[in-house]
Amino acid sequence: MKHFIYQDEKSHKFWAVEQQGNELHINWGKVGTNGQSQVKSFADAAAAEKAGLKLIAEKVKKGYVEELSSPSQPAIKIETIEVDTTGVAETTVVFDQSMVAEPAETPCPWLTDDSTIHLSEKKSQEALPSRRFPGDAVSEPQDSLLMNLGQDIHNLSGKLTTYDFSACSANWQQNINEALANGPLSPAALAVQVVLVSRKFWGECPELMDEIVYVYGLEFAVDMFIAMQYISFDCTYHRTSIHITFQPLLNHAHCVTPFDVRLRKHLALAEETLWQRCVDKFITALPDIPPVQQPMVALMLPERPEIAEEIARRLLEQKNIQTVEWLKLVVQESSLLKALESYCAYDLFNDYYHGCIWNVTVLQEQGIAGIARFAPMLMLIFAEVFSQRSITHKH
């Protein structure tokens, strides 16, 4: 097994890889710990060797240095000093062997911050996927939701639907016109259609994301997802019709939906170079995405916590953007997590419907280190319990 070490002022990590036939056995973590391990399978031994060399090249590029067998230690020079012991009484020292501590055969049972928490299979399936834990492959869509999407937006909820987008920029007016014309679609035009049906009328529909990726490809889906972060509209309901007015500026945050996080599943399963191209798209688009929606980008990229941390630093300065709470799922820097504690508008980890999903996602991705972010919630629970006990005793 080839071992590589990375060390700087903040970290001291190792990474190791060994080829066994058509498999790569990979181990990584903090120096001094057992770390984590993963086995990747390939079509044949040649493919495994090629992938291994590519991974090694990437690590070396990041600053990892191969750890070679250490040379023999040089002999230590010992000088003898003569001491005059005239007049010193001879003393015999006797050791009680039972008092000599035996060397520990096993390490102390304390878990390090980067230790993995092994979740049950059922709980693991509830967590959001990532490239470390991608889950099963996505099946080919059986039914088409895209086919009638362009027609459905003219008859939402069975009512005649009209649109006003005169306040939008010329670019977005063109995108909306394209969406309403039901012809060939750009990512932004498809984003308009998807936002209309997914945020107000169809609800969750993660299967629609599967079909978009299957038909148009993952990069197109990422472009569409980015465009969705800009779109905002209001609905006016009449007895037989619905009037939709598009807003030129995003006036409120959009909730995270199963449709949104389904993109994370496809990113988790993507081939490395394709995934990197998608990451580059997010990074390029990020500065122009409305600040209130930028945490959505971080949620798609759990493998890049530095992106979430950069977003957190900027948005925490603005004080009033409640969606920074979503960054608790990805941020790892302790000082930023502390600053995020006061943001609890969504009460993520205690949410009745989806709290379990966010909890197991953090535990699966960050292990022991992830437990700390539940502390404020536990303190509130304990305070409530003690308060109830106090009231009971008084009565």
Coordinates of C-alpha atoms in Angstrom, one line a residue:
M1 CA 0.0 0.0 0.0
K2 CA 1.3 3.4 -0.9
H3 CA 1.1 6.0 1.9
F4 CA 1.0 9.8 1.4
I5 CA 1.1 12.5 4.1
Y6 CA -0.2 16.1 4.0
Q7 CA 0.8 18.5 6.7
D8 CA 0.3 22.2 7.2
E9 CA -0.3 24.6 10.1
K10 CA -3.9 23.3 10.6
S11 CA -3.9 19.7 9.6
H12 CA -1.8 16.5 9.5
K13 CA -3.6 13.9 7.3
F14 CA -2.7 10.6 5.6
W15 CA -4.1 9.0 2.4
A16 CA -3.2 5.5 1.2
V17 CA -4.1 3.3 -1.8
E18 CA -3.5 -0.3 -2.7
Q19 CA -4.6 -2.2 -5.8
Q20 CA -6.0 -5.7 -5.4
G21 CA -6.9 -7.0 -8.8
N22 CA -9.7 -4.8 -10.2
E23 CA -10.2 -3.0 -6.9
L24 CA -8.6 0.0 -5.2
H25 CA -8.5 -0.1 -1.4
I26 CA -8.3 3.4 -0.1
N27 CA -7.7 4.6 3.4
W28 CA -7.6 8.2 4.7
G29 CA -7.9 10.3 7.8
K30 CA -6.0 12.2 10.5
V31 CA -2.5 10.9 11.3
G32 CA -2.6 8.9 14.5
T33 CA -6.1 7.4 13.8
N34 CA -7.3 4.4 11.9
G35 CA -9.1 6.8 9.6
Q36 CA -11.8 5.7 7.1
S37 CA -11.7 3.2 4.3
Q38 CA -13.4 2.6 0.9
V39 CA -13.2 0.0 -1.8
K40 CA -13.7 1.0 -5.4
S41 CA -14.3 -1.6 -8.1
F42 CA -13.5 -1.3 -11.8
A43 CA -14.0 -3.3 -15.0
D44 CA -10.6 -4.8 -14.9
A45 CA -7.1 -4.5 -13.3
A46 CA -5.9 -2.1 -16.0
A47 CA -8.8 0.3 -15.3
A48 CA -8.1 0.0 -11.6
E49 CA -4.4 0.8 -12.1
K50 CA -5.2 3.8 -14.3
A51 CA -7.7 5.2 -11.7
G52 CA -5.1 4.6 -8.9
L53 CA -2.5 6.6 -10.8
K54 CA -4.9 9.4 -11.4
L55 CA -5.9 9.6 -7.7
I56 CA -2.2 9.6 -6.7
A57 CA -1.5 12.5 -9.2
E58 CA -4.4 14.5 -7.7
K59 CA -3.2 14.0 -4.2
V60 CA 0.4 15.0 -5.1
K61 CA -1.0 18.1 -6.8
K62 CA -2.8 19.0 -3.5
G63 CA 0.5 18.7 -1.6
Y64 CA 0.5 15.2 -0.3
V65 CA 4.0 13.6 -0.1
E66 CA 4.6 9.9 -0.4
E67 CA 5.9 8.4 2.8
L68 CA 8.9 6.1 2.1
S69 CA 10.5 3.6 4.4
S70 CA 12.4 5.7 7.0
P71 CA 16.2 5.3 7.0
S72 CA 17.9 3.7 10.1
Q73 CA 18.3 6.1 12.9
P74 CA 21.9 7.4 13.4
A75 CA 23.6 6.0 16.4
I76 CA 23.4 8.2 19.5
K77 CA 26.7 9.2 20.9
I78 CA 26.9 8.6 24.6
E79 CA 29.6 10.3 26.7
T80 CA 30.8 8.7 30.0
I81 CA 31.3 11.1 32.9
E82 CA 33.2 9.9 35.9
V83 CA 31.7 10.9 39.3
D84 CA 33.5 10.7 42.6
T85 CA 31.3 8.6 44.9
T86 CA 33.6 8.6 47.9
G87 CA 31.5 8.7 51.1
V88 CA 28.3 7.9 49.4
A89 CA 26.5 5.0 50.9
E90 CA 25.7 2.1 48.7
T91 CA 22.0 1.9 48.0
T92 CA 20.0 -1.1 46.6
V93 CA 16.8 -0.2 44.8
V94 CA 14.2 -3.0 44.7
F95 CA 11.3 -2.7 42.2
D96 CA 8.0 -4.4 42.9
Q97 CA 7.1 -5.9 39.5
S98 CA 3.4 -5.8 40.3
M99 CA 3.7 -2.0 40.4
V100 CA 5.1 -1.7 36.9
A101 CA 2.4 -0.8 34.4
E102 CA 2.0 -3.1 31.5
P103 CA 1.9 -1.5 28.1
A104 CA -1.6 -1.1 26.8
E105 CA -2.5 -3.6 24.0
T106 CA -5.5 -1.6 22.9
P107 CA -5.9 2.2 22.6
C108 CA -8.3 4.1 24.9
P109 CA -11.9 3.9 23.7
W110 CA -12.3 7.6 23.0
L111 CA -13.4 8.5 19.5
T112 CA -11.6 11.2 17.5
D113 CA -13.4 14.0 15.7
D114 CA -13.0 12.3 12.3
S115 CA -14.3 8.9 13.5
T116 CA -17.1 7.5 11.4
I117 CA -20.6 6.8 12.9
H118 CA -22.0 3.6 11.6
L119 CA -25.7 4.1 10.9
S120 CA -28.2 1.3 10.4
E121 CA -29.0 0.6 6.8
K122 CA -32.5 2.1 7.3
K123 CA -31.1 5.3 8.6
S124 CA -28.4 5.5 5.9
Q125 CA -31.1 5.4 3.3
E126 CA -32.8 8.4 4.9
A127 CA -29.6 10.6 4.6
L128 CA -29.0 12.8 1.6
P129 CA -26.6 11.2 -0.8
S130 CA -23.0 12.3 -1.4
R131 CA -20.1 11.1 -3.3
R132 CA -18.9 9.2 -0.3
F133 CA -22.3 7.6 0.2
P134 CA -24.0 7.8 -3.2
G135 CA -26.5 5.0 -2.7
D136 CA -28.1 2.9 -5.5
A137 CA -28.0 4.0 -9.1
V138 CA -31.0 5.9 -10.4
S139 CA -33.4 3.8 -12.6
E140 CA -34.3 4.9 -16.1
P141 CA -37.6 7.0 -15.9
Q142 CA -40.6 5.0 -16.9
D143 CA -43.2 7.7 -17.2
S144 CA -42.7 11.1 -18.9
L145 CA -43.5 14.3 -16.9
L146 CA -41.6 16.5 -19.3
M147 CA -43.8 15.7 -22.3
N148 CA -46.8 17.8 -21.3
L149 CA -45.0 20.3 -19.1
G150 CA -45.3 23.1 -21.6
Q151 CA -49.0 22.6 -22.0
D152 CA -49.7 22.2 -18.2
I153 CA -48.4 25.6 -17.4
H154 CA -51.2 27.2 -19.4
N155 CA -53.8 25.3 -17.3
L156 CA -52.4 25.0 -13.8
S157 CA -54.8 23.3 -11.3
G158 CA -57.3 22.9 -14.1
K159 CA -57.7 26.7 -14.5
L160 CA -56.8 29.0 -17.3
T161 CA -53.5 30.5 -16.4
T162 CA -52.3 34.0 -17.6
Y163 CA -48.9 35.6 -17.1
D164 CA -47.4 39.1 -16.6
F165 CA -43.6 39.4 -16.8
S166 CA -43.4 43.0 -18.0
A167 CA -41.3 44.0 -14.9
C168 CA -38.6 41.5 -15.6
S169 CA -35.3 42.2 -17.5
A170 CA -35.2 41.7 -21.3
N171 CA -33.2 38.5 -20.8
W172 CA -35.8 37.0 -18.4
Q173 CA -38.7 38.1 -20.6
Q174 CA -37.1 36.1 -23.4
N175 CA -36.7 33.1 -21.2
I176 CA -40.3 33.2 -20.0
N177 CA -41.6 33.7 -23.6
E178 CA -39.6 30.7 -24.6
A179 CA -41.1 28.6 -21.7
L180 CA -44.6 29.6 -22.6
A181 CA -44.1 28.9 -26.4
N182 CA -43.6 25.2 -25.7
G183 CA -40.8 24.9 -28.2
P184 CA -37.1 24.0 -27.8
L185 CA -36.0 25.0 -24.3
S186 CA -32.8 26.5 -22.9
P187 CA -32.0 25.6 -19.3
A188 CA -33.4 28.9 -18.1
A189 CA -36.7 28.4 -20.0
L190 CA -37.1 24.9 -18.6
A191 CA -36.3 26.4 -15.2
V192 CA -39.4 28.6 -15.6
Q193 CA -41.6 25.7 -16.4
V194 CA -40.3 23.6 -13.6
V195 CA -40.6 26.3 -11.0
L196 CA -44.2 26.9 -11.9
V197 CA -45.2 23.3 -11.5
S198 CA -42.9 22.3 -8.6
R199 CA -43.3 25.2 -6.2
K200 CA -47.0 25.7 -6.3
F201 CA -48.9 22.9 -7.9
W202 CA -47.2 19.5 -8.3
G203 CA -45.3 19.6 -5.0
E204 CA -42.3 17.4 -4.6
C205 CA -41.9 15.5 -8.0
P206 CA -38.2 14.3 -7.6
E207 CA -38.9 12.0 -10.6
L208 CA -39.0 15.1 -12.8
M209 CA -35.4 15.8 -12.0
D210 CA -34.5 12.2 -12.9
E211 CA -36.1 12.7 -16.3
I212 CA -34.4 16.0 -16.9
V213 CA -31.0 14.5 -16.2
Y214 CA -31.8 11.5 -18.3
V215 CA -33.0 13.5 -21.3
Y216 CA -30.8 16.6 -21.2
G217 CA -27.8 15.5 -19.2
L218 CA -26.4 16.5 -15.8
E219 CA -24.7 19.7 -16.8
F220 CA -28.0 21.0 -18.4
A221 CA -29.7 20.1 -15.1
V222 CA -27.2 22.1 -13.1
D223 CA -27.6 25.1 -15.4
M224 CA -31.4 24.8 -15.0
F225 CA -31.0 24.5 -11.2
I226 CA -28.9 27.7 -11.1
A227 CA -31.5 29.6 -13.2
M228 CA -34.2 28.4 -10.8
Q229 CA -32.6 30.4 -7.9
Y230 CA -33.5 33.7 -9.6
I231 CA -37.2 33.0 -10.3
S232 CA -39.9 34.5 -8.2
F233 CA -43.6 35.0 -8.8
D234 CA -47.0 35.8 -7.1
C235 CA -50.3 34.1 -7.8
T236 CA -53.7 35.7 -7.9
Y237 CA -56.5 33.1 -7.8
H238 CA -59.9 33.7 -9.5
R239 CA -62.9 31.4 -9.7
T240 CA -62.0 30.1 -13.1
S241 CA -58.4 31.4 -13.7
I242 CA -55.0 32.0 -12.2
H243 CA -52.9 35.1 -12.9
I244 CA -49.2 34.8 -12.3
T245 CA -47.0 37.9 -12.0
F246 CA -43.2 37.3 -12.2
Q247 CA -41.1 39.5 -9.9
P248 CA -37.9 41.2 -11.2
L249 CA -36.2 40.5 -7.9
L250 CA -36.3 37.5 -5.5
N251 CA -38.5 38.7 -2.6
H252 CA -38.4 35.6 -0.4
A253 CA -36.4 32.4 0.0
H254 CA -37.6 29.2 -1.6
C255 CA -37.9 26.1 0.6
V256 CA -35.7 23.1 -0.1
T257 CA -37.8 20.5 -1.9
P258 CA -37.2 16.8 -2.8
F259 CA -36.9 18.0 -6.4
D260 CA -34.0 20.2 -5.4
V261 CA -32.1 17.6 -3.4
R262 CA -32.6 15.0 -6.1
L263 CA -30.0 16.9 -8.1
R264 CA -27.5 16.1 -5.2
K265 CA -28.2 12.4 -5.9
H266 CA -27.2 12.7 -9.5
L267 CA -24.1 14.7 -8.6
A268 CA -23.1 12.0 -6.1
L269 CA -23.3 9.3 -8.8
A270 CA -21.5 11.3 -11.6
E271 CA -18.2 10.4 -13.0
E272 CA -15.3 12.5 -11.6
T273 CA -14.6 14.8 -14.5
L274 CA -18.3 15.4 -15.1
W275 CA -18.8 16.2 -11.4
Q276 CA -15.9 18.6 -11.5
R277 CA -17.4 20.5 -14.5
C278 CA -20.7 20.8 -12.6
V279 CA -18.8 22.1 -9.6
D280 CA -17.1 24.7 -11.8
K281 CA -20.5 25.8 -13.1
F282 CA -21.7 26.4 -9.5
I283 CA -18.6 28.3 -8.5
T284 CA -18.8 30.5 -11.6
A285 CA -22.5 31.3 -11.0
L286 CA -22.3 31.8 -7.2
P287 CA -21.5 35.5 -7.0
D288 CA -24.5 36.5 -9.1
I289 CA -27.1 34.1 -7.4
P290 CA -29.4 36.1 -5.0
P291 CA -27.7 35.8 -1.5
V292 CA -30.8 34.3 0.0
Q293 CA -30.5 31.3 -2.3
Q294 CA -26.7 30.8 -2.2
P295 CA -26.9 28.2 0.7
M296 CA -28.8 26.0 -1.8
V297 CA -25.6 25.7 -3.8
A298 CA -23.6 24.7 -0.7
L299 CA -26.2 22.0 0.0
M300 CA -25.5 20.5 -3.5
L301 CA -21.8 20.2 -2.8
P302 CA -21.2 18.5 0.6
E303 CA -17.7 17.4 -0.7
R304 CA -16.6 21.1 -0.9
P305 CA -17.3 22.5 2.7
E306 CA -14.9 25.4 1.9
I307 CA -17.6 26.7 -0.5
A308 CA -20.2 26.7 2.2
E309 CA -17.8 28.4 4.6
E310 CA -17.1 31.1 2.1
I311 CA -20.8 31.7 1.7
A312 CA -21.3 31.7 5.5
R313 CA -18.6 34.4 6.0
R314 CA -20.3 36.7 3.5
L315 CA -23.9 36.1 4.5
L316 CA -23.3 36.3 8.3
E317 CA -22.1 39.9 7.8
Q318 CA -25.6 40.8 6.4
K319 CA -27.3 39.6 9.6
N320 CA -30.8 39.1 8.3
I321 CA -30.5 36.2 5.8
Q322 CA -32.2 33.3 7.6
T323 CA -31.3 30.7 4.9
V324 CA -27.8 30.6 6.3
E325 CA -29.2 28.0 8.7
W326 CA -29.0 25.5 5.8
L327 CA -25.2 25.9 5.9
K328 CA -25.2 24.0 9.2
L329 CA -25.5 20.8 7.1
V330 CA -22.2 21.4 5.3
V331 CA -20.0 23.9 7.2
Q332 CA -17.2 22.2 9.3
E333 CA -15.2 25.2 10.7
S334 CA -16.0 25.4 14.4
S335 CA -16.1 29.2 14.6
L336 CA -18.6 29.5 11.8
L337 CA -20.8 26.8 13.3
K338 CA -20.8 28.7 16.5
A339 CA -21.9 31.9 14.6
L340 CA -24.6 29.9 12.9
E341 CA -26.2 28.7 16.2
S342 CA -28.4 31.8 16.5
Y343 CA -30.0 31.1 13.2
C344 CA -32.9 28.7 13.8
A345 CA -35.9 30.0 11.8
Y346 CA -36.3 26.6 10.1
D347 CA -35.4 24.6 13.3
L348 CA -33.7 22.1 10.9
F349 CA -32.6 19.4 13.3
N350 CA -35.9 19.4 15.2
D351 CA -38.2 19.7 12.2
Y352 CA -41.2 17.4 12.5
Y353 CA -41.3 16.3 8.9
H354 CA -37.6 16.4 7.7
G355 CA -35.5 16.8 10.9
C356 CA -34.4 13.1 10.8
I357 CA -33.1 13.5 7.2
W358 CA -30.9 16.5 8.2
N359 CA -29.7 14.7 11.4
V360 CA -28.6 11.5 9.8
T361 CA -27.1 13.4 6.8
V362 CA -24.8 15.3 9.2
L363 CA -23.9 12.2 11.2
Q364 CA -23.2 10.1 8.1
E365 CA -21.1 12.8 6.4
Q366 CA -19.2 14.2 9.4
G367 CA -19.2 11.5 12.0
I368 CA -18.3 12.3 15.6
A369 CA -17.5 15.9 14.6
G370 CA -21.1 16.4 13.5
I371 CA -22.6 15.8 16.9
A372 CA -21.6 19.2 18.3
R373 CA -24.1 21.1 16.2
F374 CA -27.0 19.3 17.9
A375 CA -25.9 20.7 21.3
P376 CA -28.0 23.9 21.2
M377 CA -31.1 21.8 20.4
L378 CA -30.3 19.3 23.3
M379 CA -29.9 22.2 25.7
L380 CA -33.3 23.5 24.9
I381 CA -34.8 20.1 25.3
F382 CA -33.1 19.6 28.7
A383 CA -34.2 23.1 29.8
E384 CA -37.8 22.3 28.9
V385 CA -37.7 18.9 30.7
F386 CA -36.3 20.5 33.9
S387 CA -38.8 23.3 33.6
Q388 CA -41.7 20.8 33.5
R389 CA -40.3 18.9 36.4
S390 CA -40.0 22.1 38.4
I391 CA -43.7 22.9 37.7
T392 CA -44.7 19.4 38.6
H393 CA -42.9 19.5 42.0
K394 CA -44.5 22.9 42.8
H395 CA -47.9 21.5 42.3

